[in-house]
CSV table of C-alpha atoms in Angstrom, one decimal:
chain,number,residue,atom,x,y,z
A,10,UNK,CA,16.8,-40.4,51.0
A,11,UNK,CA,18.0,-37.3,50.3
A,12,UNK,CA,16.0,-34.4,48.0
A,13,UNK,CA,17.5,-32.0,45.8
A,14,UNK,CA,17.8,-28.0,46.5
A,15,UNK,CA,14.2,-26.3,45.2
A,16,UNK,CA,15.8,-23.9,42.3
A,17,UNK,CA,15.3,-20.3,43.5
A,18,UNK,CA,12.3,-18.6,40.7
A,19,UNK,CA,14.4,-16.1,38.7
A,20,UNK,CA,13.6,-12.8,39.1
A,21,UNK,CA,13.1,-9.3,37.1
A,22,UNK,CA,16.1,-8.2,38.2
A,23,UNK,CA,17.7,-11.7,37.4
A,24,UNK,CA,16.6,-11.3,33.7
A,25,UNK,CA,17.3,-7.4,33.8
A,26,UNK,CA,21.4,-8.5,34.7
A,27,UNK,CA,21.2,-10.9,32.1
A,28,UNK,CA,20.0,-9.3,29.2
A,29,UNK,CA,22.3,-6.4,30.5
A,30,UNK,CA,19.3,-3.7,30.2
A,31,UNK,CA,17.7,-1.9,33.3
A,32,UNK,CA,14.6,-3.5,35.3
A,33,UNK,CA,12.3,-0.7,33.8
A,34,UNK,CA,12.8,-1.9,30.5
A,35,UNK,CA,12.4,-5.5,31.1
A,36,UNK,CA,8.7,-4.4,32.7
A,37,UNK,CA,8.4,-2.4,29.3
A,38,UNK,CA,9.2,-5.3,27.1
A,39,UNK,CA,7.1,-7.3,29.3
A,40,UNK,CA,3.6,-5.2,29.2
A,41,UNK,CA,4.2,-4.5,25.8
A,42,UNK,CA,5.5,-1.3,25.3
A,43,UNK,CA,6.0,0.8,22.0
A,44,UNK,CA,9.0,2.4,23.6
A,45,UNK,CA,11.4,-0.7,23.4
A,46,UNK,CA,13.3,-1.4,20.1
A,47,UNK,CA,12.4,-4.7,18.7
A,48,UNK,CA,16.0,-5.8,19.2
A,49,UNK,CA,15.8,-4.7,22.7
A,50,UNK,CA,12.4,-6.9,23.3
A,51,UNK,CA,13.8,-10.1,21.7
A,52,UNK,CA,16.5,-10.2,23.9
A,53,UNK,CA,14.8,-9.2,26.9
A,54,UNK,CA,12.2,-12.3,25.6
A,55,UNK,CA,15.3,-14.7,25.0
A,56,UNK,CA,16.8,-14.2,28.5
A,57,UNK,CA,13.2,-14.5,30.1
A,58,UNK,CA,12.6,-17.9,27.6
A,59,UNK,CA,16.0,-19.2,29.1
A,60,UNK,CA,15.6,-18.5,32.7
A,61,UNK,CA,12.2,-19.7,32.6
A,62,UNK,CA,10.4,-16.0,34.2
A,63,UNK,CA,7.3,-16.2,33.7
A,64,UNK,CA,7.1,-16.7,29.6
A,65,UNK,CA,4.0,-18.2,29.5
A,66,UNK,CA,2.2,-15.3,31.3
A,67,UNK,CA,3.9,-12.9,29.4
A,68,UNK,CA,5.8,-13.1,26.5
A,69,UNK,CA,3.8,-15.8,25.1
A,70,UNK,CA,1.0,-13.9,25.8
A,71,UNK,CA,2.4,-10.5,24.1
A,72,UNK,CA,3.0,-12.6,21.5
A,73,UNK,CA,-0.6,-13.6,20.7
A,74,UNK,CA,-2.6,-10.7,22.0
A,75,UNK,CA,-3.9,-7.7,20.1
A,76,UNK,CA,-2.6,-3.7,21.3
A,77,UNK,CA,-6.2,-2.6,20.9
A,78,UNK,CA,-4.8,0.2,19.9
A,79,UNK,CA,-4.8,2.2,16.0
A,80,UNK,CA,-2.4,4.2,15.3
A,81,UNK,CA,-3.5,7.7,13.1
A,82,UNK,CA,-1.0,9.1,11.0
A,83,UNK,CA,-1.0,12.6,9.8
A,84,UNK,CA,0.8,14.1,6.6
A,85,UNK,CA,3.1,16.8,8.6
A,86,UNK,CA,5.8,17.1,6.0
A,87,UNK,CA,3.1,18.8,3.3
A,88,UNK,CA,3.2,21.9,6.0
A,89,UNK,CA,5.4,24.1,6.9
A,90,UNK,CA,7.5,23.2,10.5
A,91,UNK,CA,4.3,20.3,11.0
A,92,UNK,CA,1.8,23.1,11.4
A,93,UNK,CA,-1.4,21.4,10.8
A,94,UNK,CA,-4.3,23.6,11.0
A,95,UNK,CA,-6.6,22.4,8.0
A,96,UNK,CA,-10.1,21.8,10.0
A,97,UNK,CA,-11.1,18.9,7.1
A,98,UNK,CA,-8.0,17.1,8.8
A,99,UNK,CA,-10.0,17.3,12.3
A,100,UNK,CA,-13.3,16.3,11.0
A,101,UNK,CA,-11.5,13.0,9.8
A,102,UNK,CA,-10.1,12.8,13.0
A,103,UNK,CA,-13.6,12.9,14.6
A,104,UNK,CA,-14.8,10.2,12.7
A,105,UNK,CA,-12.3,8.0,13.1
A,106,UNK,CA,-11.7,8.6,16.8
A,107,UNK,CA,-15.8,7.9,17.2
A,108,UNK,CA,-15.6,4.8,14.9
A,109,UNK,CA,-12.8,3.3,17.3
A,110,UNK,CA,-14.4,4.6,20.8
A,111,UNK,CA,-17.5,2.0,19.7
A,112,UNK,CA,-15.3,-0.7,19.4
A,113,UNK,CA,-13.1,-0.2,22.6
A,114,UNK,CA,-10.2,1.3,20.3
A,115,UNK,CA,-7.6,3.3,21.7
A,116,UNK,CA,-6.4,6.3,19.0
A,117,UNK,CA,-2.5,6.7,18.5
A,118,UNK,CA,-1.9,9.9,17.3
A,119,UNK,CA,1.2,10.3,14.7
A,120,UNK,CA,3.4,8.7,16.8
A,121,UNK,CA,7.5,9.9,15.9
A,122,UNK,CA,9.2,7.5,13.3
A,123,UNK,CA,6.9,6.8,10.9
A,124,UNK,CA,8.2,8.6,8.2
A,125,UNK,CA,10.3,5.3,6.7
A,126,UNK,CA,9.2,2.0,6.5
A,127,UNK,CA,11.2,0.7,9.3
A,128,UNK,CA,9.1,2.6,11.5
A,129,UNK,CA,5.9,1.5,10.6
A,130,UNK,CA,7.6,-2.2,10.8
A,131,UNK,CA,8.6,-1.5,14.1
A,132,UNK,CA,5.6,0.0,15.9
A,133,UNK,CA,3.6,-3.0,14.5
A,134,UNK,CA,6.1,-5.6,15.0
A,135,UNK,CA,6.3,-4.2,19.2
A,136,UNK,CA,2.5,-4.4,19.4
A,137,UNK,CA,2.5,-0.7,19.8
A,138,UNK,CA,-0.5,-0.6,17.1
A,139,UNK,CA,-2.5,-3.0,15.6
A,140,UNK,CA,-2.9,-1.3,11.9
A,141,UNK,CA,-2.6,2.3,10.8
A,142,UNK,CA,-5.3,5.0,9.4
A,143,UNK,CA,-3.3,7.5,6.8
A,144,UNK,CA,-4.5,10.8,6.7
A,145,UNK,CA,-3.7,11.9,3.2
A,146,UNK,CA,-1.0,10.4,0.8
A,147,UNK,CA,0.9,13.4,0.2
A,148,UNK,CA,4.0,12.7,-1.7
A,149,UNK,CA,4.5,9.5,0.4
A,150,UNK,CA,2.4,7.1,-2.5
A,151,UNK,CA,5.8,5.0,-2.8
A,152,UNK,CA,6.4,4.7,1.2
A,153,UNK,CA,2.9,3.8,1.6
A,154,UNK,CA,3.1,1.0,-1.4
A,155,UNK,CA,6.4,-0.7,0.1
A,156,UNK,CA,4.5,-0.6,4.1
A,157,UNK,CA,1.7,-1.9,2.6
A,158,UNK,CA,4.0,-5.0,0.7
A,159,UNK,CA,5.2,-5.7,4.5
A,160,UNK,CA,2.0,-7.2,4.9
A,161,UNK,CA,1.4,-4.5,7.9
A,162,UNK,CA,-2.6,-3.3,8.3
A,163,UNK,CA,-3.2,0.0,6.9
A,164,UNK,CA,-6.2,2.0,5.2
A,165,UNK,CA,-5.3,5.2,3.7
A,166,UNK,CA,-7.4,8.7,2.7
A,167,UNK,CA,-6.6,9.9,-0.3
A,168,UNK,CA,-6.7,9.2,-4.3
A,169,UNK,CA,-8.6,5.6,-4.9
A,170,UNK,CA,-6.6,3.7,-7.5
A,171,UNK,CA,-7.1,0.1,-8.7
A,172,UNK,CA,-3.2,-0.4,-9.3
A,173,UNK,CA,-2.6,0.1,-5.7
A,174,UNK,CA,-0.9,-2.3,-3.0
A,175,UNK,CA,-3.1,-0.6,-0.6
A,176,UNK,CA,-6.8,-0.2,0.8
A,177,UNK,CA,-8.0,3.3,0.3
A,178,UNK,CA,-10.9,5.3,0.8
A,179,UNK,CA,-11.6,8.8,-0.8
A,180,UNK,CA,-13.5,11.0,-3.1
A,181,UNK,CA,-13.5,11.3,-6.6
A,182,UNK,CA,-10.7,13.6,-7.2
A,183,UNK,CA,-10.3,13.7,-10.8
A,184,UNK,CA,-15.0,13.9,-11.3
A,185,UNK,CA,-14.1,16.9,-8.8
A,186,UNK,CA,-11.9,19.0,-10.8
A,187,UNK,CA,-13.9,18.4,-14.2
A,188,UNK,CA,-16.8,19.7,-11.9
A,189,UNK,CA,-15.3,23.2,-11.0
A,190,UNK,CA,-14.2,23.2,-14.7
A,191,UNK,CA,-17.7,22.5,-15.9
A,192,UNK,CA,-18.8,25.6,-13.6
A,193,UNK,CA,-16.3,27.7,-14.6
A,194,UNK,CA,-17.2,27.2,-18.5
A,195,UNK,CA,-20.9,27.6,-17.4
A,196,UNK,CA,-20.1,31.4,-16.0
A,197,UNK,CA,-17.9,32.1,-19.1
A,198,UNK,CA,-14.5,32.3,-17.0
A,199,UNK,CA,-11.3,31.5,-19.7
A,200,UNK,CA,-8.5,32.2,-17.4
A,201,UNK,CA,-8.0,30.0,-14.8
A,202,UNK,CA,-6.0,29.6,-12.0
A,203,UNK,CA,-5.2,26.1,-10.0
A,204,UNK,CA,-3.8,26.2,-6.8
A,205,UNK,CA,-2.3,23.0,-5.6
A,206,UNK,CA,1.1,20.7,-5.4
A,207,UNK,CA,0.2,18.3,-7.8
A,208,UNK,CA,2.7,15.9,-6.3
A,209,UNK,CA,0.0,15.0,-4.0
A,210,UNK,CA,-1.8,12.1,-6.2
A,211,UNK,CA,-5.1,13.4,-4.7
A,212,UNK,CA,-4.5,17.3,-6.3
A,213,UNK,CA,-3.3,15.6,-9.2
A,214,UNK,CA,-6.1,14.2,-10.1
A,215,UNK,CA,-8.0,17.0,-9.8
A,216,UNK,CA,-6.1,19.3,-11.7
A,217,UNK,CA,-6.6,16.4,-14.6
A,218,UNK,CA,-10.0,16.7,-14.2
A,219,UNK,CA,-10.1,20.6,-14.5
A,220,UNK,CA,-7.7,20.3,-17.8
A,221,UNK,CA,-10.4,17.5,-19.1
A,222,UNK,CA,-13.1,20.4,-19.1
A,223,UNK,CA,-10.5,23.1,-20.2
A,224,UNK,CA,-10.3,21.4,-23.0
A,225,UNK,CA,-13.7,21.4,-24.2
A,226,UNK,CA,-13.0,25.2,-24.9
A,227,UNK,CA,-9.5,26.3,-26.8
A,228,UNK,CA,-10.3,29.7,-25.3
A,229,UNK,CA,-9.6,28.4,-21.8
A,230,UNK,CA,-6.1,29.1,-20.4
A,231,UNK,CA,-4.7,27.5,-17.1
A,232,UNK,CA,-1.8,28.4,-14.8
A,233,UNK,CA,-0.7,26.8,-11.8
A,234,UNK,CA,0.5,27.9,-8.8
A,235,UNK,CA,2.1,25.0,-7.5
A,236,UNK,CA,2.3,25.5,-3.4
A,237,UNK,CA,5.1,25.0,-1.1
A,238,UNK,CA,3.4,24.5,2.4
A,239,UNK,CA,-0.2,23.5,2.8
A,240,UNK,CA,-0.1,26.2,6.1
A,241,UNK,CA,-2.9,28.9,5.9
A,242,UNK,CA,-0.4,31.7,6.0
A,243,UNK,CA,2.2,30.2,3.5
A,244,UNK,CA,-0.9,29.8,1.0
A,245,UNK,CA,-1.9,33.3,1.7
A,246,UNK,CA,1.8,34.5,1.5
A,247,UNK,CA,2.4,32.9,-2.0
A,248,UNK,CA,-1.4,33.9,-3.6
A,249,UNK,CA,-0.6,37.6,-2.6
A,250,UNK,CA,2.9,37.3,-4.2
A,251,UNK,CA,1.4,35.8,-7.3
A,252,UNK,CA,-1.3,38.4,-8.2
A,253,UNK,CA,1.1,41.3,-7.8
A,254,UNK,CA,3.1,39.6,-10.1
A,255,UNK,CA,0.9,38.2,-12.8
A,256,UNK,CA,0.6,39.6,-16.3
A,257,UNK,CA,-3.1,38.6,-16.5
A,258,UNK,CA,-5.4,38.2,-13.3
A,259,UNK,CA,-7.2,35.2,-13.1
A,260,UNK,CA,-11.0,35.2,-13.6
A,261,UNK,CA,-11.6,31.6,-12.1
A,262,UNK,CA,-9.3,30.3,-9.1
A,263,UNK,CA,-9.7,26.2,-8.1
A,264,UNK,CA,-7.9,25.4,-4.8
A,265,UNK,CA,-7.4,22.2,-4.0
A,266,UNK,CA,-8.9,23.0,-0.2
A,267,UNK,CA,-11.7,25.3,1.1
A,268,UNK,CA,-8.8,26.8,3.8
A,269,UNK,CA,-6.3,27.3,0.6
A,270,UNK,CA,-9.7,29.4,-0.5
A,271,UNK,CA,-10.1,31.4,1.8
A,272,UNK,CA,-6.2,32.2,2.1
A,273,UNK,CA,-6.7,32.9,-2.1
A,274,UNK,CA,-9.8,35.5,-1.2
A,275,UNK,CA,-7.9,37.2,1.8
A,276,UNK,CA,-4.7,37.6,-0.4
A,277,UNK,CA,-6.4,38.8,-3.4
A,278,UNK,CA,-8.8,40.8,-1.7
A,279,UNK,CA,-5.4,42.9,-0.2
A,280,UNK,CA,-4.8,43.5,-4.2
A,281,UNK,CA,-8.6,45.0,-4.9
A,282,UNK,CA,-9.2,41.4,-6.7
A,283,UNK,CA,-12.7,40.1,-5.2
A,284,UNK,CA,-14.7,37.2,-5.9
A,285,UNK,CA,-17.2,37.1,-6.7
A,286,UNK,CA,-17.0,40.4,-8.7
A,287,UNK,CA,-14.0,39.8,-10.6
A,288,UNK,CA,-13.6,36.1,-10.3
A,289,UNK,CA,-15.4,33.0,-9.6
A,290,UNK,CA,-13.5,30.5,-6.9
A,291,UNK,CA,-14.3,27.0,-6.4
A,292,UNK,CA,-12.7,24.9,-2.7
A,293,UNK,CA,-12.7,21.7,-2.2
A,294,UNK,CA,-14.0,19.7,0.9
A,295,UNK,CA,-17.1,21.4,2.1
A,296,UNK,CA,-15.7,21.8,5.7
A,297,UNK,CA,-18.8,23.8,7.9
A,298,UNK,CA,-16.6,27.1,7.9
A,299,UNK,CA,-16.5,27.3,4.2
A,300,UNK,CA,-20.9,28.0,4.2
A,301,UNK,CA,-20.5,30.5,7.0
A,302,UNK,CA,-17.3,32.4,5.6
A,303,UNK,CA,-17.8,35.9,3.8
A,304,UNK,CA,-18.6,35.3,1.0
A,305,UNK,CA,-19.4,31.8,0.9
A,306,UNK,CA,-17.0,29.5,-0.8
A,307,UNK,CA,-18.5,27.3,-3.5
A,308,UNK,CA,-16.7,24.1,-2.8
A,309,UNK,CA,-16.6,20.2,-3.9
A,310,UNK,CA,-18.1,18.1,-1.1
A,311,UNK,CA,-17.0,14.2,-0.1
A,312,UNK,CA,-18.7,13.2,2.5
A,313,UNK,CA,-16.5,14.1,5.2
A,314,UNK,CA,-19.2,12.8,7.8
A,315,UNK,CA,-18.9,8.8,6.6
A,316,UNK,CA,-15.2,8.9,5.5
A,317,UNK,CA,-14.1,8.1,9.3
A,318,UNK,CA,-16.2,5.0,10.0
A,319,UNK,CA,-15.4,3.6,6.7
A,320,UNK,CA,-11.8,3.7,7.1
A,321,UNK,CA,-12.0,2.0,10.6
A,322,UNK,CA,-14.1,-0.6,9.2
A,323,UNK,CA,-12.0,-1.1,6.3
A,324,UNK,CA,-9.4,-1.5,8.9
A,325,UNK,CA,-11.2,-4.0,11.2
A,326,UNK,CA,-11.8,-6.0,8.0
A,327,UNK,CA,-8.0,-6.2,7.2
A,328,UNK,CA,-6.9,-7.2,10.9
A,329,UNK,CA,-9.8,-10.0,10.6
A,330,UNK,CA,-8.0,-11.4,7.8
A,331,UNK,CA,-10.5,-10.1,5.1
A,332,UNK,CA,-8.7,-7.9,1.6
A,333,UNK,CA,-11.4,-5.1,1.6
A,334,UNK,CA,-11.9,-2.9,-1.9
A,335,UNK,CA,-10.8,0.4,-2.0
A,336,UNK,CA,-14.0,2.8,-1.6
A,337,UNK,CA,-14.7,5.9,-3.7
A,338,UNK,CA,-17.5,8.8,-2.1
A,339,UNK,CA,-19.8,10.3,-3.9
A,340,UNK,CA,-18.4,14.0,-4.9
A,341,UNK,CA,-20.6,16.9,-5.6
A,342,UNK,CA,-20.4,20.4,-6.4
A,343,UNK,CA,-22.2,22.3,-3.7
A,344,UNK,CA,-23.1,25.9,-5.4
A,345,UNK,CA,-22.5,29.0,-2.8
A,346,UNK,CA,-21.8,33.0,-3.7
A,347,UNK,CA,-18.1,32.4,-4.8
């Protein structure tokens, strides 16, 4: 009796020559790397399926298993050539990152691409990340609403809203602004000045705060200088523009960030306008510079400390399956010499 020829295993390189892509990127497609295109991986997977290499141990097994990994991503299009400087964005960053080191997390920082909705579909679908953390909405509300109808993990900072598709997690942007207002009446200011792009839905809604408490006086007058670059220097550039400009100098300024603030008091400060001698300025975030800077910046605080793990475990609860509620932070006005 007579036995039949064991089959030779195929090999990487058999699959490699099949699939017509390099050995590298069969081992890529293979460990589950964020580098290979999704039509790149399923016909890598395809070949291996066919040829019988291994696809239990692997491409089953990429197929069911978790990246451990969260991909962060920052708002770099709201600053001028991706400059982001604004330390409120690194606190956030802290948090988060601790929040994910206690639960064997790795942190994916902006990663190139996800500026469309194919490439938040594609990271996820590769197991590059298992969910996303979105620092700030920006003007990207209508991206984030059609990732977030793709069914992909995501938890956003920003403006909390009820008619969103999304889970997000924020202050109270629109009690915020009717706060400065409120302190602005209270030290008889009537000209004010708001400092913000109110395409962000975050600054939006607290320039409609500040209008709801302008409104409460007819005496009140607001003007808005609407920004073009969140950067320090293009703040401070455009503020020092506007006051040489201005037929009437502001007596109150709300900017939408304690480091827009303090571009606003350098700026006017080169004109002879001072604050808080010849007007009152409110920030917004309470980031630890803003109690230490001279003068002192009178600022809205949000809670900056919590934000991070509360956005992680908004997260967690959305990749176990779970529809968390958006979550609004308390928001306070935090009174300094500005």
């Amino acid at each position: 009796m007579t036995t039949k020829p064991r089959t030779a295993r195929p090999t990487m390189e058999d699959v490699a020559r099949i699939a017509k892509v390099s050995k590298p990127t069969v081992s890529r497609v293979l460990s589950g790397s964020p580098l290979v295109s999704a039509e790149t991986r399923e016909r890598v997977l395809a070949v291996a399926r066919e040829q019988g290499y291994a696809l239990n141990r692997h491409a089953q097994k990429l197929r069911r298993e978790r990246a451990n990994a969260i991909a962060v991503v920052l708002d770099f299009g709201s600053h001028r050539q991706g400059a982001i400087g604004d330390p409120f964005i690194f606190e956030l960053l802290a948090g988060i990152s601790e929040a994910l080191s206690v639960r064997d997390l790795d942190l994916l920082l902006s990663p190139s691409g996800l500026d469309t909705v194919e490439g938040f579909v594609d990271l996820y679908q590769s197991r590059g990340a298992d969910g996303f953390v979105v620092l700030g909405q920006g003007a990207r509300d209508a991206l984030l609403q059609k990732v977030a109808r793709k069914n992909i993990p995501m938890v956003v900072w920003g403006a909390v809203s009820d008619a969103s598709s999304y889970c997000a997690v924020g202050s109270d942007n629109y009690l915020g602004g009717r706060l400065a207002g409120d302190r602005f009446l209270s030290l008889g200011r009537r000209r004010w000045l708001f400092i913000g792009n109110r395409q962000h839905e975050e600054i939006r809604l607290r320039f409609e705060g500040l209008q709801a408490a302008a409104r409460t006086d007819k005496a009140v007058e607001i003007e808005v200088l609407s920004i073009e670059s969140m950067a320090f220097s293009a703040i401070h550039d455009q503020a020092n523009a506007y006051l040489k400009t201005c037929v009437q100098r502001p007596d109150a300024v709300f900017a939408f960030s304690d480091t827009a603030a303090m571009a606003v008091i350098g700026a006017f400060s080169r004109e002879g306008h001072l604050t808080p001698r010849d007007y009152s300025l409110i920030g917004y975030n309470d980031i630890p510079p803003a109690a230490h800077f001279t003068p002192s910046i009178t600022t809205i605080a949000q809670q900056t400390g919590v934000a991070g793990a509360l956005l992680v475990e908004k997260l967690m609860q959305t990749l176990d399956g779970s529809r968390p509620r958006s979550a609004m932070l308390p928001t306070q006005l935090v009174v300094r010499q500005t």
